[in-house]
Amino acid sequence: MDDAGVDGRRSVGRDDGIASGDDAVDPPAAFRDRAVANDVGVYEAFETEGPDAWRRAADLLDWVSDYDRVLDDGDPPFYEWFTGGTLNAAANCVDRHLDERRNQLAIRWFGKRGERRSYTYLDLHREVNALAAGLRDLGVEEDDVVTLYLPMVPELPIAMLACARIGAPHNVVFAGLSAEALATRIDAADSEYLITCDGYYRREDAFNQKSKADNARLRIDGDLDATVVVDRLGDALDVTLGGDEHGYEAIVDAHDGATVEPVARNATDLLFVMYTSGTTGRPKGVEHATGGYLAHVAWTTRNVLDVRPDDTYWCAADIGWITGHSYGVYGPLATGTTTVLYEGSPDYPDRDRVWDLIERNAVSIFYTSPTAIRSFMKWGAEYPDSHDLSSLRLLGTVGESITPKAWRWYREHVGGGDAPIVDTWWQTETGAIALATLPGVSPMKPGKVGPPLPGIDARVVDEDGEPVDPGEPGFLTIASPWPGMLRGLREGDERYRREYWLEAEDGWRYRTGDGATVDEDGYVTILGRVDDVINVRAHRFNTGKLESVIVGADGVTEAAVVGDDGGKIVAYVTTRSGIEPDAALRETIGERLAASVGDVARPDRIVFTPELPKTRSGKIMRRLLEDIARGDEFGDISALRNPEVVGEIESAVRNG
Ligand code: 6R9
């Protein structure tokens, strides 16, 4: 029984779950031949040169003044990258492309109502400058934090770049979060400026975002100096602006044609702060530095996602999540490519919306999350199958483990059967991709993220910090600094050190908080957050393992397993559309767990629910499901994307 997941220390999956056998898949030769990275020598270069090898990443950027040192590691764990160098992130994403491609599309935007807007690099330059000038007029100075509370409209990346241009760090808050969550993040970031909008569409309905912002304003400790309001809804929603509130369009019009000299920022200066998803605890304010972050993001955009200027690239993540920052805005724009920005939902007006957009735009690289792929699978292959997706040459996934079943579906129905898939592991804190295959170099293994990238010293270790044997579960740690790493936490140095770092005999170790195994080839399989372990019936179960067994049952799309206070196992399960959960399915789930893990793992309760509670990045909030199972008061659920499901789940638990 041990090797099958009980005990949480041994949870290598089986063929129905995460990380099946060694079915390595080679990248197609045609892809390899033209890939940005197609030489295995890059690994050796990083190995022999050490941190200096990261010059390659810095070389992808324009520097105002060159750096003196690649890495200053004199005061661990406070590492500084590219010290002495100065640069501006907005100039790197916009200005430097003007010579070569001012009339190339930078952003193609698709709105919820079928609207379209396109921005060339020249358009982007004009509007970023106008807004930057306007923000300055409102009093925004270098190092003032500006909070952005906007849906997926072009004004969001434009505002990020305008802030970066004047050296004002941004603090993006996912638009779907509550007034309370916004207030907490404004206070925690000491932010006195806000950019929001009148509202946005949710399906057919105009939804009032401004009233949420107003509500937040009543709750904050300090006060806001100025608020800028984008008019997203036009006549559909009229908002009255107070004395310190300004229309975005009026500001941009008034400053149209202005130029603002990009502020030369130190490489170590703050580019932005981002509050983490908070699936397990209170959100933390992660700080990213300008130089290291942008260099690492640019390098991985090219070498892992293989993005080039002539691509049309689509990262479907919300900009309110780190993935949208790094690979929806900074990475593609620093690379000078054309990027798709989509405001709507994937199933509106129909369930083929994503495939329709890929076909229409001849998207060549598509990057999304397993949670989205699970929805696509749930809706059925007929939707992608009815579109010409032959423009796609590379697919990516991020955010959670992808099961081999979903990996194969993605490749078959979206990737034309042969597109390489990069399964990218990283975190808000790592800033950029840290583990993944280089798609033109290494074979892929469905369900495994792959080896650490060149220059990333990731290790899977036991409690004593010793490397575990292949297949044995351990803790994923990173043993040397990397350029995209957080420079600190808003909550201070002490919290930063305590939260992430361990001092070992031979140096400092960054703790990712994830459990993992590694195979003979050095490919890593992520088992989930180490906190996601339940202790019932004198056993430690890895919830991710139990969930992958449940999801293997026909008709099941998602599952979350928690323990209640009476020592019982509760499984929350969603089913594919058209599949009515019944007694037979309950029986199947119980049988599968008994067969694969042991009788001891049979759930005491199976609660069928239409949806699971998720954060903006699609991660299931297990802690809330545990509170519901226990009848406890809820902890901080401000990071929840779909709070409306909470009531439904509670009544399913009570009546089920
Ligand atoms: C980018 C992002 C970070 C946590 C991370 C891990 C999980 C991310 C993954 C993955 C398995 C992958 N995670 N990528 N798990 N395979 N390819 O997701 O950042 O929102 O901070 O979450 O997400 O558990 O520790 P963030």
XYZ file of C-alpha atoms and ligand atoms in Angstrom:
682
model
C 0.000 0.000 0.000
C 2.874 2.317 0.773
C 4.065 2.785 -2.750
C 0.601 3.818 -3.780
C 0.249 7.051 -1.945
C -0.776 6.461 1.626
C 1.675 8.173 3.929
C 2.005 11.169 1.616
C 5.692 10.343 1.348
C 5.249 7.814 -1.373
C 2.893 8.934 -3.980
C 4.287 8.184 -7.355
C 1.234 8.006 -9.545
C 0.114 5.170 -11.717
C -0.938 5.180 -15.323
C -4.270 6.768 -14.547
C -2.823 9.648 -12.607
C -0.053 12.196 -12.725
C 3.308 10.997 -13.992
C 2.905 7.679 -15.640
C 5.660 5.508 -17.010
C 8.556 6.564 -19.131
C 6.899 7.423 -22.373
C 9.259 10.133 -23.517
C 8.088 11.953 -26.626
C 10.620 13.602 -28.920
C 10.024 17.073 -30.290
C 9.253 16.912 -34.020
C 12.368 17.454 -36.153
C 10.756 20.303 -38.067
C 10.194 22.151 -34.821
C 13.667 21.443 -33.509
C 15.342 22.715 -36.640
C 14.004 26.205 -36.287
C 13.693 26.424 -32.498
C 15.346 29.363 -30.718
C 17.067 26.882 -28.397
C 18.039 23.695 -30.219
C 21.461 22.970 -28.842
C 21.967 20.930 -25.704
C 25.175 22.936 -25.172
C 23.168 25.633 -23.415
C 22.961 23.414 -20.317
C 26.716 22.971 -20.254
C 27.319 26.675 -20.735
C 25.307 27.468 -17.625
C 27.037 24.727 -15.719
C 30.547 25.897 -16.500
C 29.943 29.621 -16.285
C 27.734 29.669 -13.162
C 25.547 32.736 -12.565
C 27.563 34.695 -15.146
C 25.839 32.631 -17.811
C 22.723 34.721 -17.140
C 24.414 37.493 -19.120
C 22.707 35.849 -22.054
C 19.379 36.902 -20.598
C 20.527 40.436 -19.833
C 21.795 40.678 -23.415
C 18.220 40.379 -24.649
C 17.494 43.781 -23.092
C 18.517 47.356 -23.776
C 20.393 48.856 -20.855
C 20.761 52.563 -20.200
C 23.983 51.855 -18.359
C 25.659 48.494 -18.177
C 25.718 46.472 -14.960
C 28.933 45.842 -12.991
C 28.036 42.459 -11.596
C 25.712 39.719 -12.759
C 24.963 38.545 -9.220
C 25.703 40.104 -5.882
C 25.334 37.313 -3.342
C 27.160 39.049 -0.501
C 24.175 39.102 1.874
C 22.158 35.920 1.387
C 19.245 35.349 1.063
C 19.016 38.933 -0.214
C 20.385 38.519 -3.700
C 20.786 41.282 -6.221
C 21.004 40.805 -9.980
C 22.743 42.965 -12.541
C 23.811 45.503 -9.947
C 25.027 48.856 -11.162
C 22.965 48.540 -14.349
C 20.035 50.799 -15.204
C 17.192 50.242 -17.633
C 13.536 50.972 -18.219
C 11.069 48.119 -18.661
C 8.601 50.097 -20.811
C 11.353 51.286 -23.133
C 12.373 47.642 -23.521
C 8.808 46.586 -24.321
C 7.925 49.473 -26.628
C 10.470 52.120 -27.659
C 13.239 49.851 -28.785
C 10.953 48.134 -31.293
C 10.060 51.353 -33.089
C 12.976 51.329 -35.503
C 12.348 47.867 -36.795
C 8.636 47.315 -36.412
C 6.693 50.407 -35.517
C 3.776 49.326 -37.703
C 3.683 45.737 -36.562
C 0.791 44.779 -34.299
C 1.754 44.605 -30.662
C -1.667 43.816 -29.184
C -4.767 42.399 -30.825
C -7.644 42.769 -28.413
C -10.978 40.959 -28.523
C -13.713 42.233 -26.254
C -16.591 40.405 -24.693
C -19.106 41.916 -27.056
C -17.243 40.952 -30.200
C -15.384 44.287 -30.265
C -11.839 44.372 -31.627
C -9.006 46.800 -31.184
C -5.476 46.585 -32.458
C -2.390 48.470 -31.357
C 0.803 48.665 -33.360
C 4.025 49.283 -31.468
C 3.713 52.895 -32.556
C 0.151 53.138 -31.185
C 1.315 51.582 -27.962
C 4.152 54.068 -27.712
C 1.792 56.988 -28.178
C -0.756 55.902 -25.611
C 1.778 54.776 -23.014
C 3.470 58.168 -23.258
C 0.203 60.064 -23.020
C -0.884 58.139 -19.957
C 2.557 58.422 -18.364
C 2.411 62.197 -18.818
C -1.117 62.248 -17.382
C -0.119 60.204 -14.338
C 2.735 62.587 -13.673
C 0.298 65.482 -13.823
C -1.833 63.771 -11.225
C 1.186 63.742 -8.946
C 2.510 60.212 -9.439
C 6.250 60.211 -8.776
C 8.966 57.621 -9.109
C 8.450 54.811 -6.542
C 4.784 55.659 -5.870
C 2.780 52.436 -6.064
C -0.181 52.557 -8.467
C -2.941 49.971 -7.997
C -4.595 48.682 -11.166
C -8.034 47.117 -10.853
C -9.025 46.409 -14.428
C -10.407 43.529 -16.475
C -8.656 42.272 -19.622
C -8.806 45.493 -21.611
C -5.841 47.052 -23.473
C -5.764 49.846 -20.902
C -4.418 47.345 -18.377
C -1.104 46.543 -20.122
C -0.901 50.173 -21.217
C -1.247 51.333 -17.623
C 1.401 48.830 -16.491
C 3.800 50.179 -19.102
C 2.956 53.820 -18.310
C 3.774 53.147 -14.651
C 6.997 51.369 -15.592
C 7.946 54.297 -17.821
C 7.881 56.758 -14.919
C 9.338 54.300 -12.419
C 6.100 53.882 -10.472
C 5.672 50.238 -9.403
C 2.286 48.748 -10.248
C 0.114 46.596 -8.063
C -2.394 44.737 -10.236
C -5.426 43.360 -8.423
C -7.480 40.766 -10.319
C -10.700 42.521 -11.404
C -12.909 39.732 -10.111
C -11.757 40.159 -6.515
C -13.981 41.855 -3.955
C -13.893 45.392 -2.583
C -12.447 44.009 0.620
C -9.619 42.250 -1.215
C -8.861 45.426 -3.134
C -8.798 47.505 0.050
C -6.386 45.085 1.740
C -4.048 45.195 -1.246
C -4.139 48.995 -1.529
C -3.278 49.332 2.152
C -0.659 46.623 2.192
C 1.123 48.139 -0.817
C 0.915 51.721 0.589
C -0.686 52.752 -2.668
C -2.283 56.174 -3.132
C -3.272 55.907 -6.771
C -5.859 53.687 -8.397
C -6.743 52.963 -12.013
C -10.048 51.174 -12.481
C -13.047 51.268 -14.850
C -16.772 51.944 -14.809
C -17.534 48.288 -15.242
C -17.339 45.356 -17.616
C -19.529 42.726 -19.136
C -20.210 39.429 -17.527
C -21.908 37.468 -20.249
C -24.795 39.738 -21.260
C -24.823 41.934 -18.188
C -22.986 45.153 -17.496
C -21.334 44.801 -14.143
C -20.385 47.768 -11.967
C -16.693 47.701 -11.088
C -16.558 51.307 -9.973
C -18.947 50.665 -7.103
C -16.620 47.926 -5.866
C -13.729 50.375 -6.059
C -15.808 52.990 -4.176
C -16.561 50.438 -1.558
C -12.891 49.588 -1.207
C -12.098 53.240 -0.777
C -14.381 53.417 2.247
C -12.479 50.562 3.836
C -8.876 51.611 3.323
C -6.832 53.103 6.144
C -5.436 56.053 4.261
C -6.957 57.839 1.316
C -6.346 57.821 -2.408
C -4.737 60.872 -3.983
C -6.260 60.223 -7.381
C -8.336 57.643 -9.217
C -8.394 57.154 -12.972
C -11.508 55.545 -14.459
C -11.517 53.794 -17.844
C -14.829 54.019 -19.695
C -15.313 50.399 -20.702
C -19.093 50.390 -20.893
C -19.963 53.668 -22.585
C -23.661 54.376 -22.304
C -24.384 51.036 -20.707
C -23.278 52.397 -17.351
C -22.915 55.993 -16.294
C -20.698 56.788 -13.384
C -20.218 60.213 -11.862
C -16.655 61.129 -11.148
C -15.718 62.875 -7.904
C -13.203 65.743 -7.689
C -10.163 63.505 -7.429
C -11.424 61.087 -10.069
C -10.440 61.417 -13.704
C -11.575 59.806 -16.915
C -8.831 57.778 -18.594
C -9.853 58.890 -22.088
C -9.780 62.575 -21.121
C -6.275 62.171 -19.685
C -4.968 60.377 -22.740
C -6.583 62.933 -25.087
C -5.190 65.859 -23.151
C -1.662 64.423 -23.338
C -1.842 62.934 -26.805
C 1.504 63.364 -28.538
C 3.422 64.060 -25.323
C 6.677 62.213 -24.785
C 7.945 61.220 -21.405
C 11.578 60.262 -21.097
C 11.685 56.699 -19.681
C 13.114 56.806 -16.169
C 16.382 54.891 -15.862
C 15.725 52.465 -13.031
C 18.346 50.541 -11.154
C 18.172 46.859 -12.039
C 17.282 46.216 -8.393
C 14.494 48.839 -8.224
C 10.930 47.632 -7.787
C 9.036 47.001 -11.032
C 5.850 45.732 -9.429
C 4.275 44.090 -6.455
C 1.879 41.196 -6.816
C -0.161 39.554 -4.099
C -0.044 35.765 -4.316
C -3.086 33.639 -4.925
C -3.492 32.631 -1.314
C -4.722 29.064 -1.755
C -3.305 28.200 1.629
C -2.809 31.305 3.706
C -3.011 35.087 3.761
C -1.861 36.721 0.535
C 1.746 37.906 0.490
C 3.044 40.937 -1.398
C 5.741 39.612 -3.697
C 8.167 42.258 -4.968
C 9.915 41.975 -8.333
C 12.994 43.923 -9.352
C 13.279 45.486 -12.796
C 16.442 43.996 -14.303
C 16.539 40.386 -13.155
C 12.822 39.881 -13.638
C 12.707 41.277 -17.156
C 15.861 39.429 -18.232
C 14.590 36.070 -16.975
C 11.133 36.624 -18.474
C 12.600 37.623 -21.852
C 14.977 34.652 -21.900
C 12.263 32.109 -21.116
C 9.781 33.683 -23.532
C 12.311 33.030 -26.273
C 13.910 29.788 -25.161
C 10.984 27.946 -23.552
C 7.953 29.398 -25.339
C 10.019 29.853 -28.516
C 8.369 33.206 -29.236
C 9.763 35.349 -32.056
C 8.691 38.720 -33.417
C 6.887 37.135 -36.383
C 4.705 34.931 -34.170
C 1.159 35.581 -33.122
C 1.206 34.475 -29.579
C -1.603 34.014 -27.085
C -1.216 33.564 -23.357
C -4.762 33.049 -22.151
C -4.006 33.830 -18.500
C -5.569 36.811 -16.781
C -3.130 39.670 -16.284
C -4.213 39.702 -12.638
C -2.194 36.495 -12.220
C 1.609 36.404 -12.461
C 1.352 34.406 -15.687
C -0.408 37.333 -17.330
C 2.288 39.733 -16.112
C 5.264 37.692 -17.266
C 3.940 35.953 -20.364
C 0.907 38.056 -21.299
C 2.617 41.456 -21.117
C 6.347 41.746 -20.357
C 7.688 38.641 -22.118
C 5.909 38.996 -25.475
C 6.345 42.766 -25.671
C 10.009 42.607 -24.703
C 10.350 40.071 -27.530
C 8.557 42.337 -30.013
C 5.896 39.832 -30.990
C 2.154 40.198 -31.644
C 0.138 39.175 -28.646
C -3.564 38.376 -28.359
C -5.511 39.805 -25.461
C -8.958 38.358 -24.851
C -11.478 39.824 -22.473
C -14.238 37.263 -22.733
C -14.882 33.800 -21.414
C -13.858 30.686 -23.332
C -17.465 29.495 -23.684
C -19.156 32.661 -24.830
C -20.856 33.113 -27.238
C -20.071 29.452 -27.776
C -17.735 26.768 -26.526
C -15.532 27.087 -29.556
C -14.573 30.701 -28.858
C -10.919 29.947 -28.093
C -10.497 27.838 -31.236
C -12.263 30.450 -33.294
C -9.800 33.105 -32.084
C -6.811 30.870 -32.784
C -8.039 30.208 -36.303
C -8.936 33.850 -36.996
C -5.567 35.140 -35.834
C -3.433 32.228 -37.026
C -2.048 31.959 -33.497
C 1.225 30.044 -33.540
C 1.877 29.634 -29.802
C -0.822 29.085 -27.201
C -0.216 29.061 -23.448
C -2.955 28.121 -20.961
C -3.639 26.168 -17.768
C -4.707 22.599 -16.994
C -7.900 23.946 -15.440
C -8.824 25.459 -18.827
C -7.832 22.269 -20.632
C -10.106 20.293 -18.302
C -13.002 22.558 -19.264
C -12.221 22.078 -22.961
C -12.212 18.316 -22.451
C -15.448 18.507 -20.524
C -17.123 20.408 -23.376
C -15.900 17.942 -25.952
C -13.383 17.528 -28.775
C -15.921 18.529 -31.410
C -15.238 22.194 -30.640
C -11.506 22.270 -31.424
C -11.978 19.621 -34.109
C -14.288 21.912 -36.060
C -11.566 24.573 -36.507
C -8.383 24.846 -38.494
C -5.720 25.019 -35.801
C -2.814 24.194 -38.086
C -1.132 27.538 -37.352
C -0.219 26.285 -33.866
C 3.390 25.134 -33.560
C 3.856 25.061 -29.784
C 1.549 24.653 -26.785
C 2.218 25.512 -23.182
C 0.630 24.791 -19.832
C 1.123 26.283 -16.370
C -0.415 26.478 -12.930
C -1.024 22.883 -11.900
C 0.028 19.404 -12.862
C -1.482 18.189 -16.065
C -2.501 14.540 -16.168
C -1.133 12.426 -19.024
C -4.745 12.032 -20.182
C -5.226 15.817 -20.477
C -1.742 16.241 -21.990
C -2.593 13.782 -24.767
C -5.976 15.352 -25.377
C -4.357 18.788 -25.666
C -1.763 17.544 -28.127
C -4.248 15.508 -30.158
C -7.119 17.964 -30.463
C -5.346 21.296 -30.224
C -1.779 20.517 -31.268
C -2.656 18.545 -34.398
C -1.172 15.401 -32.858
C 2.433 16.522 -33.048
C 2.928 20.014 -31.593
C 5.397 20.029 -28.712
C 3.954 20.898 -25.302
C 5.938 22.700 -22.638
C 4.681 21.997 -19.132
C 6.127 24.966 -17.269
C 6.575 25.034 -13.504
C 7.078 28.322 -11.728
C 5.539 30.582 -9.085
C 4.643 34.213 -8.448
C 7.864 34.238 -6.437
C 10.108 32.773 -9.130
C 8.893 35.477 -11.520
C 9.493 33.365 -14.587
C 9.597 29.741 -15.687
C 12.046 27.658 -13.654
C 11.361 24.046 -14.667
C 10.367 22.936 -18.161
C 11.811 21.160 -21.146
C 13.463 23.309 -23.806
C 11.088 22.306 -26.605
C 13.752 22.212 -29.307
C 16.224 20.294 -27.169
C 14.708 17.772 -24.789
C 12.017 15.105 -25.081
C 8.745 15.663 -23.262
C 7.181 13.310 -20.755
C 3.425 13.676 -20.361
C 2.563 14.581 -16.752
C 6.131 15.560 -15.832
C 7.233 19.156 -15.985
C 10.736 18.179 -16.999
C 14.182 19.101 -15.765
C 15.169 22.446 -14.246
C 16.035 25.055 -16.862
C 19.709 25.788 -17.450
C 20.917 27.956 -14.574
C 18.199 26.802 -12.153
C 19.633 24.704 -9.353
C 16.434 22.877 -8.381
C 16.653 19.809 -6.177
C 14.165 17.391 -4.683
C 15.309 16.729 -1.126
C 14.188 14.976 2.058
C 13.694 16.570 5.495
C 17.449 16.691 5.998
C 18.066 18.412 2.718
C 19.549 15.291 1.119
C 18.561 14.519 -2.479
C 15.925 11.770 -2.642
C 16.260 8.670 -4.801
C 14.474 8.589 -8.138
C 10.742 8.112 -7.643
C 10.867 9.014 -3.946
C 8.824 12.020 -2.928
C 10.544 14.996 -1.397
C 10.507 18.767 -1.238
C 11.262 20.888 -4.260
C 13.939 23.434 -3.398
C 16.207 25.759 -5.368
C 19.781 25.843 -4.150
C 21.111 28.980 -5.854
C 19.550 32.310 -6.783
C 18.096 33.020 -10.233
C 17.404 36.371 -11.915
C 13.576 36.351 -11.874
C 13.420 35.638 -8.134
C 11.428 37.911 -5.862
C 13.610 40.601 -4.341
C 11.579 40.509 -1.138
C 8.144 40.670 0.431
C 6.109 43.770 1.141
C 5.759 42.375 4.670
C 9.472 42.817 5.299
C 12.800 40.989 5.317
C 12.058 38.846 8.319
C 8.890 37.431 6.779
C 10.721 36.900 3.476
C 13.465 34.919 5.137
C 11.104 32.889 7.293
C 8.643 32.186 4.512
C 11.070 30.967 1.863
C 14.617 30.303 3.030
C 16.498 27.647 4.911
C 20.136 27.903 5.782
C 21.921 24.650 4.961
C 25.559 23.801 5.619
C 26.580 24.626 2.101
C 24.370 27.653 1.536
C 20.821 28.904 1.422
C 17.893 26.938 -0.007
C 14.755 28.463 -1.419
C 11.722 26.429 -0.375
C 9.062 26.274 -3.066
C 6.451 24.679 -0.783
C 5.786 22.015 -3.428
C 6.270 18.291 -3.064
C 7.870 16.486 -6.007
C 9.573 13.378 -7.292
C 12.367 13.170 -9.798
C 13.047 10.304 -12.217
C 16.284 8.747 -13.494
C 16.498 11.326 -16.257
C 16.121 14.256 -13.876
C 12.523 14.954 -14.903
C 10.485 16.397 -12.067
C 6.884 15.517 -11.265
C 5.040 18.004 -9.073
C 2.871 16.397 -6.394
C 1.207 19.603 -5.200
C 1.642 21.908 -2.245
C 3.177 20.125 0.713
C 0.428 21.594 2.906
C -2.113 19.688 0.847
C -1.794 16.590 2.944
C -4.575 15.228 5.125
C -4.095 13.274 8.257
C -6.930 10.803 8.841
C -7.170 7.254 10.186
C -3.543 7.410 11.235
C -2.448 7.903 7.646
C -1.068 10.842 5.763
C -2.676 11.146 2.369
C -1.409 13.317 -0.398
C -4.604 14.952 -1.607
C -3.236 15.396 -5.143
C -2.768 11.643 -5.428
C -6.302 10.844 -4.280
C -7.712 13.475 -6.607
C -5.884 12.157 -9.637
C -7.353 8.704 -8.971
C -10.877 10.149 -8.740
C -10.432 12.206 -11.894
C -9.444 9.030 -13.726
C -13.079 7.803 -13.358
C -15.187 8.171 -16.495
C -17.311 11.285 -16.479
C -15.430 13.008 -13.663
C -13.741 16.297 -14.494
C -12.399 17.648 -11.212
C -12.010 16.587 -7.615
C -10.820 18.067 -4.355
C -10.218 15.958 -1.264
C -10.159 17.298 2.300
C -10.349 15.960 5.825
C -13.101 17.007 8.228
C -12.727 17.428 11.984
C -14.114 13.955 12.711
C -11.226 12.326 10.844
C -13.255 11.668 7.759
C -12.339 12.005 4.098
C -14.608 14.254 2.074
C -14.324 14.330 -1.730
C -15.857 17.141 -3.759
C -16.413 16.065 -7.340
C -17.613 17.709 -10.574
C -18.808 15.755 -13.601
C -18.740 16.258 -17.350
C -21.712 18.062 -18.878
C -24.526 15.629 -19.463
C -23.291 13.180 -16.824
C -25.676 12.977 -13.889
C -23.864 11.926 -10.742
C -25.494 8.818 -9.313
C -24.943 5.987 -6.868
C -22.994 4.014 -9.462
C -20.484 6.820 -9.888
C -20.044 7.070 -6.116
C -19.377 3.373 -6.061
C -16.844 3.640 -8.904
C -14.955 6.419 -7.146
C -14.772 4.425 -3.918
C -13.646 1.317 -5.794
C -10.925 3.164 -7.669
C -9.488 4.611 -4.481
C -9.650 1.248 -2.749
C -7.892 -0.444 -5.670
C -5.239 2.147 -6.217
C -4.500 3.394 -2.697
C -6.296 1.065 -0.291
C -9.641 0.639 1.479
C -8.480 3.174 4.004
C -8.718 5.873 1.307
C -12.406 5.401 0.516
C -14.104 8.754 1.026
C -16.681 8.938 3.801
C -18.584 11.467 1.792
C -18.678 12.327 -1.862
C -20.230 15.710 -2.561
C -21.152 16.398 -6.170
C -21.031 20.054 -7.009
C -21.315 21.987 -10.282
C -18.047 23.848 -9.655
C -15.133 23.980 -7.244
C -14.022 27.222 -5.578
C -10.993 28.594 -7.391
C -8.496 31.399 -7.325
C -7.875 33.626 -10.334
C -5.351 31.130 -11.676
C -7.756 28.231 -11.424
C -6.256 26.668 -8.346
C -8.748 24.933 -6.117
C -9.093 26.561 -2.691
C -8.963 23.405 -0.561
C -8.745 25.327 2.680
C -12.259 26.724 2.065
C -13.618 23.253 1.212
C -12.142 22.028 4.453
C -13.864 24.839 6.379
C -17.157 23.918 4.704
C -16.717 20.213 5.518
C -15.966 21.092 9.127
C -18.708 23.658 9.455
C -16.017 26.170 10.476
C -15.963 29.861 9.794
C -14.191 30.673 6.565
C -10.666 32.074 6.592
C -9.576 34.714 4.110
C -11.415 33.942 0.868
C -10.791 37.305 -0.743
C -8.725 35.691 -3.500
C -11.683 33.618 -4.683
C -12.732 34.040 -8.304
C -16.151 32.407 -8.083
C -17.516 33.198 -4.597
C -21.031 32.473 -5.874
C -20.383 28.721 -5.718
C -19.775 28.778 -1.974
C -23.487 28.822 -1.103
C -24.216 26.004 -3.538
C -21.480 23.843 -2.123
C -22.589 24.519 1.441
C -26.113 23.407 0.682
C -24.844 20.351 -1.211
C -22.875 19.425 1.905
C -25.831 19.964 4.208
C -28.351 18.137 2.031
C -26.114 15.612 0.315
C 2.816 30.423 -12.311
C 1.950 30.114 -11.121
C 2.500 28.580 -7.987
C 2.175 27.113 -7.692
C 3.384 26.223 -7.620
C 2.761 24.867 -7.928
C 1.718 25.191 -8.960
C 2.594 26.000 -11.188
C 2.858 24.103 -12.249
C 2.393 23.827 -10.949
C 2.441 21.559 -11.390
C 3.097 23.000 -13.137
N 2.230 25.020 -10.326
N 2.964 25.463 -12.362
N 2.182 22.566 -10.528
N 2.882 21.754 -12.656
N 3.507 23.179 -14.406
O 1.113 29.229 -11.187
O 2.171 30.881 -10.003
O -0.069 31.259 -8.878
O 2.125 31.636 -7.655
O 1.315 29.339 -8.176
O 1.390 26.573 -8.755
O 2.129 24.353 -6.782
O 3.977 26.297 -6.345
P 1.339 30.847 -8.644
